[in-house]
Structure formats: structure tokens, C-alpha cells
């Protein structure tokens, strides 16, 4: 995001430029909407925003911006830019600050907050507009390239993100060093809009939400369910190969279980509330681990039984705040590609690395070229609050994970205060084909769970020992992973994942029998094929199949019936006529069995 | 159960005989335990029981029977039987009844209840023992065959089944016309005990329960999960063949959904209580239908889209009373082999029959020879209470189902007041190999749901019409069906369902490499095989595999290594030596692919 190659974004010129653009936006709004009250206006990842309170109209209704206001504001911003005003920084005393922002209640609130924190107050001024600000900024307004600037959208946002505070009007804008870079950015945004998993999810009939079912609770439609099942099949194969055993455990349990697992003290905020009946409280599970611990504990284990790898594509429930719900990427019920590996300390390195290797295998299969592993650690302040209170165990386990990764030459970064409550974890960030970042997979080293559940094994000396537990979820949840895949492939799934793989279109009614016969042949070969025997015109059938992004259309008419062939039309437009049916079936079958990837960027 | 061939049990001689045996039991207890207070004592399916309150001991603790008391009581019963006392029936006036049972508080309660209901009071007396009773009984105590009688067990039971009332001591007994029949019965019971799915579930490591997880919530262990997955695979194949599409929907939803579906007014007692947060109530679903209705409603449907068959092995939750929970057969969370078929009235017959045919296909596959279809209907009194209040629709739909079944020549019986709240249903009772009855499958005709969810389709005349909905669950739930299968097969699952299919046992360490190589070969062929490379003695390894009921053991030693063969030992004891490996693999593979049944009765 930075134009200064090696600087972090918040120290870059681009960051300062956008920050100044936010101030210029505020100046323009105040000029055009007298009495506008200012909230905050920071630079953000790809641009900047500023929050405004426009007061109320005569009927007492809060005033809002309309999209028509944006060009007007933008024009005024260009005037200010053209004014080539320098930005002046100065420290201000509390009394003067209060005086300066007497008509700005939000700024006054910020001033008191800063003073409470013991911070000093400062402002930046361009032209006659002075704003409470720490900076940094560019030197003059003219450094903002007028043709690299664009106001994008208006949104409503609560002051301080608090639903009990006033609702402000947020204006989003972006700014780039040049017209070309702005255009590229807008094109990327349009591409992302086209790839938006919510839009494609609707168009391809993959999933839906329903008001009466509830927010964050997706219903998988038949097309989406096919993708879900293909992913499960893939996971089963990988688990079988990796020596996992699968289990299936309840989605609810008594309070007692979560007290033992410590989810209740440490994770209650993220859980659905209790169901109370007959004097007992039941909870939906936020994680699968306590149940797998119970299965481990169900019989005596010896060192010869380890590593024990228990896998479950398990359903979990987390009460995400409604404001944070986002399509499939942030949901309240998710099915997680989970497993728990119980092993001795001596086995830890090998098992942990095998999981990392599993991730890489998956990433290759899905054409994920860019990813980063992050070692998320505890924080000293969080001990006993966010984290199980045993500093020595934390440091020891973190060092263990660090050592494994280093010895194996796996590149990773470290992050403080991001661990699970029961141990450090490796979070895996991946980037989609258009460069958006997703948190998908996780791999955690748990020293606390096995102790809490009194898990033991008899070691080769005949003594009782506590195993370590590795939590891993390489594909994350169905929900988030498929959300990622939709964007990554722009809906052009590889053949093996495509809900429908072949669409047969007879040219006229007379070719219906042949079309049906082809479908039967393909279904026998395990290919998901259907024929469109409706009365619609052929062109409209082709458009329909293209919209559904079906990898192959087969157009069949007199010639095809006569010679027992098909005319193939790929979704990328490529055509091939007079293809032998068995040859075509063999080719598609091969792509399915080998799970051949489609290049992520091409249709 | 009846010895009078065509009489219902409650009009049979056997029923009267057992009823009298219950009175004789009461007389014996009163004689041996002075002050014993009498509860109820009816005949039941295979015998009879009587409930007693033995008062408290000096420490105020309730007195209980011990197993040692049973022979003593039984001896006393035989004396009474030998006394050849006639049974005298008489009507009694309320005042006399109250006087007669002045020392029997439970009887007094029953008397008042009977009087409230406007019933007349009567007693039966043998010897000096007179009991409040409507009959019927045999004429004389000597009609009870003294050597066909056996007291079986003691249980605790709340008076009137109410947890707030006193806990009584229940003595169970059985009585048969002859010693031979008693012996046969006891043998059947022992067989059932051996086949008890809870006992076998533990021994074969199929599933477990856990106190902290909660009652009625099974955890599937790796072996059980294999059976679950095989059943799902089977269901998927059948669904694909039957033109079903699969979906996957949330296990919780907002109150609004269940209000619309009417589960909340009609089914609330069976549901888990609400989870309330942020002003919204969420409920675990007791059925999948409302979610499928939502998917139907997610787009415009035309007559060309029907029948639409939506299948989901969906998780449901029902709050069964803790006293009714029983292993896998009565649970609180179950995964149901569900589907909903939306069709026009014209399509109803064909779709309904296809479901019945599907049942029969499944039954053949699982060797279920004995089953009965029962048309469960509404009751007039239940309208608006247990049943959706639309009598005309009830009568019409019931007649529709009746007509379909009759036209197709499907034998069935009818039962009043057993329907689902939204429509009549076909309940399928099946009998296991040892003749125990299970309610497994259900097939329901729903006229109410589609209306409540405003489901429509455009018919061929371009008008909006409401579809019918068929609910069907041919395999019931995983939980109940596997519970049934365990008993049905006595744990000797057919090869395709066996968690482990082949167990390779090397005679000494030197044969380990060959054993491992065999396992790899078989795993490649999709056979679930493992080798036992532990240091245990060969005989103990064989015993272990026999206990786990693995279909094939392969014993490999010098000869086998030398000639590349295996010695096969089937779980029924049959042995074959020097079998070619590829021949064996092919034979097992064939059984798996064809899902070849094992005769249910043989190991």
C-alpha cells in the first residue's frame, strides 16, 4: 500500500497525503454545510474518511448527505488543493483548545479524553481551517494530486462505534499519487465488487440468509452444498492419508463441560447464551476441543496409541456482534475443519510440521501463492484474563513452536497478544487472487486443555504423562473458506468444485433425446451434468449457463446426433466442434479426479 | 404376545393371568413386609409389576427391597397360588371403599380420582387380600402356573411418574403358561441383553455418553463414525438416484421462524428452551422443515421445477424427559435422514409411493423382513391443540394418503390421534432379528406448512398454486437407526458397515513387514484394514479381533510370506489357508461394493 517502498504504511508519504486529504474534506464540508460538526477523520487502508454531524432539519430529522453532494464537495476540495496552502502544526494549551473547538462537541470530548490520558494537544491548520490533530501531514495542500482524488461513498457510523451515541455521516474518499494509480485502484474495486462473495453467492445460488432464521446463519442451497461436500471429501481423503480418525460430537453441552474447559470464564462473551431447563444450563459449543478431550479420556491410552489424531468437520457457534457479521466471512454458526492431535513432547515437532505441510498442500491445490504464518503469542497483562494464568508454560510452549518453525526453515512473523486462551497459535493469512487478505487457517499448541481434562498416557517407562494437544483447522470453516474461494475464483470454480460441470443444450426439441442420453452417460461417469430441455431459445440457454459459470456447455444438433459427437463451448469462450463423446467424458473425468486447478485469474 | 391367537393382548387369558399374578405379588409383600403401602400393579407387555411404599426405617430413610427379597416373595406367591383361592369381584360404595383402604393413602388418592371421573368403584379379592381393581382376572389363583412365574427385578419409580411425588419400589415379574415358555422368554431376554446396543456400543467402541456433556447427547467414537459415514454415503447414493438435491441449514433460528412454522405453539414442550440475547430469542430446531420451506421460498418456482426434493441429514434437538432417554434409541440430539418433497397434487401419488418404495429398498438391504406401515391420523378433540385446526384439510389429506396406499396395494393399518401437528403420517415399525419392535421411519403429508410459509408455484395455466409437502426420513436418525442395527446384527455388521473389515495378525515380529504391506495393499483397494504389530501373544490378538467382531482375520507367518498368501479366519470361525492375496482383496472389495448383507442371525 505504500509508495515509499520499505516504509510501513503509517510512515509513508501516501499516508500523510491521505490524512491531509481528510482535513481538506472537512474544510470543504464545513464551508458547504455551515454548522457541520466534526467527528474523526483518519487515513485508512486505501484512502481516508471523515465523520460529520450535519445537525437536524426543521422537522428534527438528522440531516444526511446524498450522493449528489459528493461532486460538489470534491470540487470544493480541488479549490483548496489549488490554493496551495501550507499546513501549520502547533501545540495548544487545554484552555485554548477548549476555546478553539467550543462549537465542536465531538472535538471537545476528544480533548478531555486526551487530557485524561496525559497527552499533549496539537492542531494542524491549512488556510483558515484548524483541526485537532497529531499528524502527520504533507507540507502543502497542493501535494494532494487533484486528479488522484475521489470521494467514493457515504455511510452511517455511530460516534465512537457506540450504538447509544449519535449516528454520524461518514464520507469515504481515496487519494493516490497519480490519475493512473487511482484508475487502477477503482478498477481493482470494481473487480472486487464483481467477485464479492455475497453477490456471486446469490447469482450462483450457493447460499442465502433469511430474516426469520437470523443474521449470520447461512442456509446452503443445493449448489453451495455440492461445494461443501466436495471440500469434506477432500478433507476426508487428506485425513485418511494423514492417519486421522474421525469422530462426531454434540453441538451442545452442559455448563459443567465449559467450566472445565474454561471456555466459560475465558470465552463467554463470544458464546450464545445458556438454555436453562430442569435446573441445568446447556450451551452451544464455540469450539470442538472439549468434546475431543472427552473422547481421548474415554479409555486408557498408552504411548503406543499416540499420536492420536481426532478429526471432525464440527459445527461451532459464536455470537459475533451484529455489526461485525459479513456474508460468509463472519458468521454465527460455522462448520470447522477441525482436528486435535494428542502427542508426547517428543512427537510434537513432527506432528506440528506435518500440519504446516498439510496447509501447504491445500494452498497448492487451491492456487494460493501468497500466505504468511504468524506466531500469535500471549501478553503478560492478559494472563488470568484473556489467557490461562501460567506464564512459564506460555513461554515454554511459545519457544517450542518457534523452535520447530525455525528448525524447519518455515518463514513466519510473531505477534504479541493474539494467542488462544489455552496456548500460542500459528495463524495463517492468505491472499486471494486479487490481493485481498483472509484469515483462514489456524494451528494451536495447547498445554492447558489436556491438564484441565486430566488426560494422560502411560509412557514407555510405565509412568503417567500428560500429552500435548495440537488444534488445527487448515481449511478454516466451510463458511469462511468458501467465501474466500468464491472471491478467489471469481465464481469460476475449478471443474471438480463446480456445482454443475456440464450443461447440455439441444438446438431444437428433436435433439432432446440425445441430450438426455448424454446426461445419463456423464452421470454414470460421476460428472454433474444436466440438460436444458425448456422451450427457451438456444441463445438464452447459453447465456443462462454462462451466467452460472458452468465449465462446459455442449451444444447438440443434427450433426452431433448423426456422428455421436458434441460441440464443446468452454466458459472462457473457447469452442471445439465434433468432439468424440467418450473423449470428452474422459477429459472431464480426469480433471475431476485430479482436482485440476483453474488458473485463479482467468474465467 | 397373546396365547389366544386372535384376541388383543388386553383381552387374552395371559393378560388376566398376569394381572392376577400382580395381585398375588401384592398379597405376598403385604404379608412379608407389614405396613407396606400399595401403589398400582398392572400387567405389562411381557409380565406385570406392582409399586410399593415400604415406609421408612428408624433413621427416616425409605426402606427398599433387595434382590435377596425376591426368592422369598416368590416362595410366598407360590403358597398363595397353591392355596387355589377364587377371585371375588364386587362393587363398593365410596364410603366403604374409603373405609376399606383407610391405611392405604395411594389407594385413597386413586379412589378420589375415580370418583371425580364419575367412575364406579370395584375390588377383587383372593384369600383375605382385597384390592381396588377393575379386573379382569382369572377365576382362581391356581390358574397361575407356579413354574411359569418369575420375579425379575426391582426398580425405583415415582408415584404417578411425578418427580415431586414419593419414590416407590417397583417389583417386576413375568408369568407364562408353562415352564418352557418362561425359559424361552428368559432366553430371549438374555439374547436381547447380549444384543443390547448400549453394551455392544461400549464393547465395539461405537459411541459414548458423558456426564459433563449431558444425557441423551451421544459422542460418536471413530468406529461409530465410520458407520455413520457409510450410512450417509448410502443415503447420498439413493438420493442422487431419486432426483433429490441436498442442502445444509442452520440448527438454530429466531423465534419468528418457529412461530411461523407453528412449532412454538404446537411443539414447544419438546423443544430446548430459548437462548436470549440482544432482545432476540434463538431456539435449537426440533425439525428441519421450516428451513427447507425457506429454501423453497427463496426463488420463484414454476410447475416445471416440481417435484423439488430437498434432502438433508439434518441435526435436530428435542428435549426428551430424562426418564425417557435410552441409549441411542431416545436421545436429545439426533441427525435425521430428512427430506422434503414439494409437489403438485397431481404428482402426490407418484412421489408418496416412491418414498414407500425407497423404504422397502432400504429394508431389503438391511435384511428387515418384518415391518408394518401405520397411517397415523388426527383426532377431532386435538384440533387446535395438538393439530392444526382445519378439519376439512385433515380429512382430505388422510383420504389422499389412504387412496394412494390402497391403489398401490400397500398393506397398512390406521391409528387415530397419532399424526404430526401439520398433517397425517405413515409411521413405519420394523422388527429386529430377535423380534423387538422399533419405530424408525416416517413419511408425512403436510398441507399446513406450505400455506404458513406462503409457498407457491406457477402452474401450467400461469396461476399461483400452493404445493403439497411430503416429509420423509426412511432411515430415521443415525442415532436410532444405528441403535437398531447394533441389536439387529448383534454387532456382527455386514462387511461394508464394519468399522474395521480386515485385521492382520503376524505370527511373530518377523512377519510384521509382510503384514504392513498387506494392510497398505488393502487400504489402496478401499478396505478398512489394520495390522496388530504389538508384542502380545497371537492368541490374545485373535481374541481381541474376535471381540471386536472384525469380519476377517488374516494370520500371516512363514508360509504366507513365502507364497504371498494369507490364512483367512472368518469371525464365524470358518478358516481357509493359502488364499491368494489378490483373490482375497477382490472378494472383500466385491462384498463392500455390493453392500452384501450378512444373515442377521448368524455371526
CSV table of N, CA and C in Angstrom, one decimal, chain B residues 309-415:
chain,number,residue,atom,x,y,z
B,309,UNK,N,-37.1,-31.8,-4.6
B,309,UNK,CA,-36.8,-32.7,-3.5
B,309,UNK,C,-35.6,-32.3,-2.8
B,310,UNK,N,-35.7,-31.7,-1.6
B,310,UNK,CA,-34.6,-31.2,-0.8
B,310,UNK,C,-34.2,-32.1,0.3
B,311,UNK,N,-33.0,-32.7,0.3
B,311,UNK,CA,-32.6,-33.6,1.3
B,311,UNK,C,-31.5,-33.0,2.2
B,312,UNK,N,-31.6,-33.4,3.5
B,312,UNK,CA,-30.5,-33.0,4.4
B,312,UNK,C,-30.5,-34.0,5.6
B,313,UNK,N,-29.3,-34.6,5.8
B,313,UNK,CA,-29.1,-35.4,7.0
B,313,UNK,C,-29.0,-34.4,8.2
B,314,UNK,N,-30.1,-33.8,8.6
B,314,UNK,CA,-30.1,-32.7,9.4
B,314,UNK,C,-30.2,-32.9,10.9
B,315,UNK,N,-29.4,-32.1,11.6
B,315,UNK,CA,-29.3,-32.3,13.1
B,315,UNK,C,-30.6,-31.6,13.7
B,316,UNK,N,-31.3,-32.4,14.6
B,316,UNK,CA,-32.4,-31.8,15.3
B,316,UNK,C,-32.3,-32.1,16.8
B,317,UNK,N,-32.9,-31.2,17.6
B,317,UNK,CA,-32.8,-31.3,19.0
B,317,UNK,C,-34.2,-31.4,19.7
B,318,UNK,N,-34.4,-32.4,20.5
B,318,UNK,CA,-35.7,-32.4,21.2
B,318,UNK,C,-35.4,-32.7,22.7
B,319,UNK,N,-36.1,-32.0,23.5
B,319,UNK,CA,-35.9,-32.1,24.9
B,319,UNK,C,-36.8,-33.3,25.5
B,320,UNK,N,-36.3,-34.5,25.3
B,320,UNK,CA,-36.9,-35.7,25.9
B,320,UNK,C,-36.8,-35.6,27.4
B,321,UNK,N,-37.8,-36.1,28.1
B,321,UNK,CA,-37.7,-36.2,29.6
B,321,UNK,C,-36.6,-37.1,29.9
B,322,UNK,N,-35.8,-36.8,31.0
B,322,UNK,CA,-34.7,-37.6,31.3
B,322,UNK,C,-35.0,-39.0,31.6
B,323,UNK,N,-36.2,-39.3,32.1
B,323,UNK,CA,-36.6,-40.7,32.4
B,323,UNK,C,-36.8,-41.5,31.1
B,324,UNK,N,-37.1,-40.8,30.0
B,324,UNK,CA,-37.3,-41.5,28.7
B,324,UNK,C,-36.1,-41.7,27.9
B,325,UNK,N,-35.0,-41.1,28.3
B,325,UNK,CA,-33.8,-41.2,27.5
B,325,UNK,C,-33.3,-42.7,27.6
B,326,UNK,N,-32.9,-43.3,26.4
B,326,UNK,CA,-32.5,-44.7,26.4
B,326,UNK,C,-31.5,-44.9,25.4
B,327,UNK,N,-30.2,-44.9,25.8
B,327,UNK,CA,-29.1,-45.2,24.8
B,327,UNK,C,-29.2,-44.3,23.6
B,328,UNK,N,-29.1,-45.0,22.4
B,328,UNK,CA,-29.2,-44.2,21.2
B,328,UNK,C,-30.7,-44.2,20.7
B,329,UNK,N,-31.6,-44.9,21.4
B,329,UNK,CA,-32.9,-45.0,20.9
B,329,UNK,C,-33.8,-43.8,21.3
B,330,UNK,N,-33.4,-43.2,22.3
B,330,UNK,CA,-34.2,-42.0,22.7
B,330,UNK,C,-33.1,-41.0,23.2
B,331,UNK,N,-32.9,-40.0,22.3
B,331,UNK,CA,-31.8,-39.0,22.6
B,331,UNK,C,-32.3,-37.6,22.5
B,332,UNK,N,-31.5,-36.7,22.8
B,332,UNK,CA,-31.9,-35.2,22.8
B,332,UNK,C,-31.4,-34.5,21.6
B,333,UNK,N,-30.4,-35.1,20.9
B,333,UNK,CA,-29.8,-34.5,19.7
B,333,UNK,C,-29.7,-35.7,18.7
B,334,UNK,N,-30.3,-35.5,17.5
B,334,UNK,CA,-30.2,-36.6,16.5
B,334,UNK,C,-30.0,-36.1,15.1
B,335,UNK,N,-29.4,-36.9,14.3
B,335,UNK,CA,-29.2,-36.4,12.9
B,335,UNK,C,-30.1,-37.2,12.0
B,336,UNK,N,-31.0,-36.5,11.4
B,336,UNK,CA,-32.2,-37.2,10.8
B,336,UNK,C,-32.0,-37.3,9.3
B,337,UNK,N,-32.3,-38.4,8.7
B,337,UNK,CA,-32.2,-38.7,7.3
B,337,UNK,C,-33.4,-38.1,6.6
B,338,UNK,N,-33.4,-36.7,6.6
B,338,UNK,CA,-34.6,-36.0,6.3
B,338,UNK,C,-34.7,-35.6,4.8
B,339,UNK,N,-35.9,-35.4,4.3
B,339,UNK,CA,-36.0,-34.7,3.0
B,339,UNK,C,-37.5,-34.2,2.9
B,340,UNK,N,-37.6,-33.1,2.1
B,340,UNK,CA,-39.0,-32.6,1.9
B,340,UNK,C,-39.2,-32.5,0.4
B,341,UNK,N,-40.3,-33.1,0.0
B,341,UNK,CA,-40.6,-33.2,-1.4
B,341,UNK,C,-41.8,-32.2,-1.7
B,342,UNK,N,-41.6,-31.2,-2.5
B,342,UNK,CA,-42.6,-30.2,-2.8
B,342,UNK,C,-43.2,-30.6,-4.2
B,343,UNK,N,-44.5,-30.8,-4.2
B,343,UNK,CA,-45.1,-31.3,-5.5
B,343,UNK,C,-46.5,-30.8,-5.6
B,344,UNK,N,-47.0,-30.9,-6.8
B,344,UNK,CA,-48.4,-30.6,-7.1
B,344,UNK,C,-49.3,-31.7,-6.6
B,345,UNK,N,-50.6,-31.5,-6.5
B,345,UNK,CA,-51.5,-32.6,-6.1
B,345,UNK,C,-51.4,-33.7,-7.1
B,346,UNK,N,-51.3,-33.4,-8.4
B,346,UNK,CA,-51.2,-34.4,-9.4
B,346,UNK,C,-50.0,-35.3,-9.3
B,347,UNK,N,-48.9,-34.7,-8.7
B,347,UNK,CA,-47.7,-35.5,-8.5
B,347,UNK,C,-47.7,-36.3,-7.2
B,348,UNK,N,-48.6,-36.0,-6.3
B,348,UNK,CA,-48.5,-36.5,-5.0
B,348,UNK,C,-48.4,-38.1,-4.9
B,349,UNK,N,-49.3,-38.8,-5.6
B,349,UNK,CA,-49.4,-40.2,-5.6
B,349,UNK,C,-48.0,-40.8,-5.9
B,350,UNK,N,-47.5,-40.4,-7.0
B,350,UNK,CA,-46.2,-41.0,-7.5
B,350,UNK,C,-45.1,-40.7,-6.5
B,351,UNK,N,-45.0,-39.5,-6.0
B,351,UNK,CA,-44.0,-39.1,-5.1
B,351,UNK,C,-44.1,-39.9,-3.8
B,352,UNK,N,-45.3,-40.0,-3.3
B,352,UNK,CA,-45.6,-40.7,-2.0
B,352,UNK,C,-45.2,-42.2,-2.1
B,353,UNK,N,-45.6,-42.8,-3.2
B,353,UNK,CA,-45.3,-44.2,-3.4
B,353,UNK,C,-43.8,-44.4,-3.6
B,354,UNK,N,-43.1,-43.4,-4.3
B,354,UNK,CA,-41.6,-43.6,-4.5
B,354,UNK,C,-40.9,-43.6,-3.1
B,355,UNK,N,-41.5,-42.9,-2.2
B,355,UNK,CA,-40.9,-42.9,-0.8
B,355,UNK,C,-41.1,-44.2,-0.2
B,356,UNK,N,-42.3,-44.8,-0.3
B,356,UNK,CA,-42.6,-46.1,0.3
B,356,UNK,C,-41.7,-47.1,-0.4
B,357,UNK,N,-41.5,-47.0,-1.7
B,357,UNK,CA,-40.6,-47.9,-2.4
B,357,UNK,C,-39.2,-47.8,-1.9
B,358,UNK,N,-38.8,-46.6,-1.6
B,358,UNK,CA,-37.4,-46.3,-1.0
B,358,UNK,C,-37.3,-47.0,0.3
B,359,UNK,N,-38.3,-47.0,1.1
B,359,UNK,CA,-38.3,-47.7,2.4
B,359,UNK,C,-38.0,-49.2,2.2
B,360,UNK,N,-38.8,-49.7,1.3
B,360,UNK,CA,-38.6,-51.2,1.0
B,360,UNK,C,-37.2,-51.5,0.5
B,361,UNK,N,-36.7,-50.6,-0.3
B,361,UNK,CA,-35.3,-50.9,-0.8
B,361,UNK,C,-34.3,-50.9,0.4
B,362,UNK,N,-34.5,-50.0,1.3
B,362,UNK,CA,-33.6,-49.9,2.4
B,362,UNK,C,-33.8,-51.2,3.3
B,363,UNK,N,-35.1,-51.6,3.5
B,363,UNK,CA,-35.4,-52.7,4.4
B,363,UNK,C,-34.7,-54.0,3.8
B,364,UNK,N,-34.9,-54.2,2.5
B,364,UNK,CA,-34.2,-55.3,1.8
B,364,UNK,C,-32.7,-55.3,2.1
B,365,UNK,N,-32.1,-54.2,1.9
B,365,UNK,CA,-30.7,-54.1,2.1
B,365,UNK,C,-30.2,-54.5,3.5
B,366,UNK,N,-31.1,-54.1,4.5
B,366,UNK,CA,-30.7,-54.3,5.9
B,366,UNK,C,-31.3,-55.6,6.4
B,367,UNK,N,-31.9,-56.4,5.5
B,367,UNK,CA,-32.5,-57.7,6.0
B,367,UNK,C,-33.6,-57.5,7.0
B,368,UNK,N,-34.4,-56.4,6.8
B,368,UNK,CA,-35.6,-56.2,7.7
B,368,UNK,C,-36.8,-56.9,7.0
B,369,UNK,N,-37.2,-58.0,7.5
B,369,UNK,CA,-38.3,-58.8,6.8
B,369,UNK,C,-39.6,-58.4,7.3
B,370,UNK,N,-39.7,-57.9,8.6
B,370,UNK,CA,-40.9,-57.7,9.2
B,370,UNK,C,-41.1,-56.2,9.5
B,371,UNK,N,-42.1,-55.6,8.9
B,371,UNK,CA,-42.4,-54.2,9.1
B,371,UNK,C,-43.9,-54.0,8.9
B,372,UNK,N,-44.4,-52.9,9.5
B,372,UNK,CA,-45.8,-52.5,9.3
B,372,UNK,C,-45.9,-51.0,9.1
B,373,UNK,N,-46.7,-50.7,8.1
B,373,UNK,CA,-47.0,-49.2,7.9
B,373,UNK,C,-48.3,-48.8,8.6
B,374,UNK,N,-48.2,-47.7,9.3
B,374,UNK,CA,-49.4,-47.3,10.1
B,374,UNK,C,-49.7,-45.9,9.6
B,375,UNK,N,-51.0,-45.7,9.2
B,375,UNK,CA,-51.4,-44.4,8.8
B,375,UNK,C,-51.9,-43.7,10.1
B,376,UNK,N,-51.1,-42.7,10.6
B,376,UNK,CA,-51.5,-42.0,11.8
B,376,UNK,C,-52.2,-40.8,11.5
B,377,UNK,N,-53.5,-40.7,12.1
B,377,UNK,CA,-54.4,-39.7,11.8
B,377,UNK,C,-54.6,-38.7,12.9
B,378,UNK,N,-55.3,-37.6,12.6
B,378,UNK,CA,-55.6,-36.6,13.7
B,378,UNK,C,-56.7,-37.1,14.6
B,379,UNK,N,-57.0,-36.4,15.6
B,379,UNK,CA,-58.3,-36.7,16.4
B,379,UNK,C,-59.1,-35.4,16.4
B,380,UNK,N,-60.4,-35.5,16.4
B,380,UNK,CA,-61.2,-34.3,16.4
B,380,UNK,C,-61.0,-33.5,17.6
B,381,UNK,N,-60.8,-34.1,18.8
B,381,UNK,CA,-60.6,-33.4,20.0
B,381,UNK,C,-59.3,-32.6,20.0
B,382,UNK,N,-58.3,-33.1,19.2
B,382,UNK,CA,-57.0,-32.5,19.2
B,382,UNK,C,-56.9,-31.3,18.3
B,383,UNK,N,-57.9,-31.0,17.5
B,383,UNK,CA,-57.8,-29.9,16.6
B,383,UNK,C,-57.6,-28.6,17.3
B,384,UNK,N,-56.7,-27.8,16.9
B,384,UNK,CA,-56.4,-26.5,17.5
B,384,UNK,C,-55.5,-26.7,18.8
B,385,UNK,N,-55.3,-28.0,19.2
B,385,UNK,CA,-54.4,-28.2,20.4
B,385,UNK,C,-53.2,-28.9,19.9
B,386,UNK,N,-53.4,-30.2,19.6
B,386,UNK,CA,-52.2,-31.0,19.1
B,386,UNK,C,-52.1,-30.8,17.5
B,387,UNK,N,-53.2,-30.5,16.9
B,387,UNK,CA,-53.2,-30.5,15.4
B,387,UNK,C,-53.7,-29.1,14.9
B,388,UNK,N,-53.1,-28.8,13.8
B,388,UNK,CA,-53.6,-27.6,13.1
B,388,UNK,C,-55.1,-27.6,12.8
B,389,UNK,N,-55.7,-26.5,13.1
B,389,UNK,CA,-57.2,-26.5,13.2
B,389,UNK,C,-57.9,-26.3,11.9
B,390,UNK,N,-57.9,-27.4,11.1
B,390,UNK,CA,-58.6,-27.3,9.8
B,390,UNK,C,-59.1,-28.7,9.4
B,391,UNK,N,-60.3,-29.1,10.0
B,391,UNK,CA,-60.7,-30.5,9.9
B,391,UNK,C,-60.9,-30.9,8.4
B,392,UNK,N,-61.4,-30.0,7.6
B,392,UNK,CA,-61.6,-30.4,6.2
B,392,UNK,C,-60.3,-30.8,5.5
B,393,UNK,N,-59.2,-30.0,5.8
B,393,UNK,CA,-57.9,-30.4,5.2
B,393,UNK,C,-57.4,-31.7,5.7
B,394,UNK,N,-57.6,-31.9,7.0
B,394,UNK,CA,-57.2,-33.2,7.6
B,394,UNK,C,-57.9,-34.4,6.9
B,395,UNK,N,-59.2,-34.3,6.8
B,395,UNK,CA,-59.9,-35.4,6.2
B,395,UNK,C,-59.5,-35.7,4.8
B,396,UNK,N,-59.3,-34.6,4.1
B,396,UNK,CA,-59.0,-34.6,2.7
B,396,UNK,C,-57.6,-35.3,2.5
B,397,UNK,N,-56.6,-34.8,3.3
B,397,UNK,CA,-55.3,-35.3,3.1
B,397,UNK,C,-55.2,-36.8,3.6
B,398,UNK,N,-55.9,-37.1,4.7
B,398,UNK,CA,-55.9,-38.5,5.1
B,398,UNK,C,-56.5,-39.4,4.0
B,399,UNK,N,-57.5,-39.0,3.4
B,399,UNK,CA,-58.1,-39.8,2.4
B,399,UNK,C,-57.2,-39.9,1.2
B,400,UNK,N,-56.4,-38.9,0.9
B,400,UNK,CA,-55.5,-38.9,-0.2
B,400,UNK,C,-54.4,-40.0,0.1
B,401,UNK,N,-53.9,-40.0,1.3
B,401,UNK,CA,-52.8,-40.9,1.6
B,401,UNK,C,-53.4,-42.3,1.6
B,402,UNK,N,-54.6,-42.5,2.1
B,402,UNK,CA,-55.3,-43.8,2.2
B,402,UNK,C,-55.5,-44.3,0.7
B,403,UNK,N,-55.9,-43.4,-0.1
B,403,UNK,CA,-56.2,-43.8,-1.5
B,403,UNK,C,-54.9,-44.3,-2.2
B,404,UNK,N,-53.8,-43.5,-2.0
B,404,UNK,CA,-52.5,-43.8,-2.7
B,404,UNK,C,-52.1,-45.2,-2.2
B,405,UNK,N,-52.2,-45.5,-0.9
B,405,UNK,CA,-51.7,-46.8,-0.4
B,405,UNK,C,-52.6,-47.9,-0.9
B,406,UNK,N,-53.9,-47.7,-0.9
B,406,UNK,CA,-54.8,-48.7,-1.4
B,406,UNK,C,-54.6,-49.0,-2.8
B,407,UNK,N,-54.6,-48.0,-3.6
B,407,UNK,CA,-54.4,-48.2,-5.1
B,407,UNK,C,-53.1,-49.0,-5.4
B,408,UNK,N,-52.1,-48.7,-4.6
B,408,UNK,CA,-50.8,-49.4,-4.8
B,408,UNK,C,-50.8,-50.7,-4.2
B,409,UNK,N,-51.8,-51.1,-3.4
B,409,UNK,CA,-51.8,-52.4,-2.7
B,409,UNK,C,-50.8,-52.5,-1.6
B,410,UNK,N,-50.5,-51.4,-1.0
B,410,UNK,CA,-49.5,-51.4,0.1
B,410,UNK,C,-50.3,-51.7,1.4
B,411,UNK,N,-50.0,-52.8,2.1
B,411,UNK,CA,-50.8,-53.1,3.3
B,411,UNK,C,-50.4,-52.1,4.5
B,412,UNK,N,-51.5,-51.7,5.2
B,412,UNK,CA,-51.2,-50.7,6.3
B,412,UNK,C,-52.4,-50.8,7.3
B,413,UNK,N,-52.1,-50.3,8.5
B,413,UNK,CA,-53.2,-50.2,9.5
B,413,UNK,C,-53.4,-48.7,9.8
B,414,UNK,N,-54.5,-48.4,10.4
B,414,UNK,CA,-54.8,-47.0,10.7
B,414,UNK,C,-54.8,-46.7,12.2
B,415,UNK,N,-54.3,-45.6,12.6
B,415,UNK,CA,-54.3,-45.2,14.0
B,415,UNK,C,-54.8,-43.8,14.2
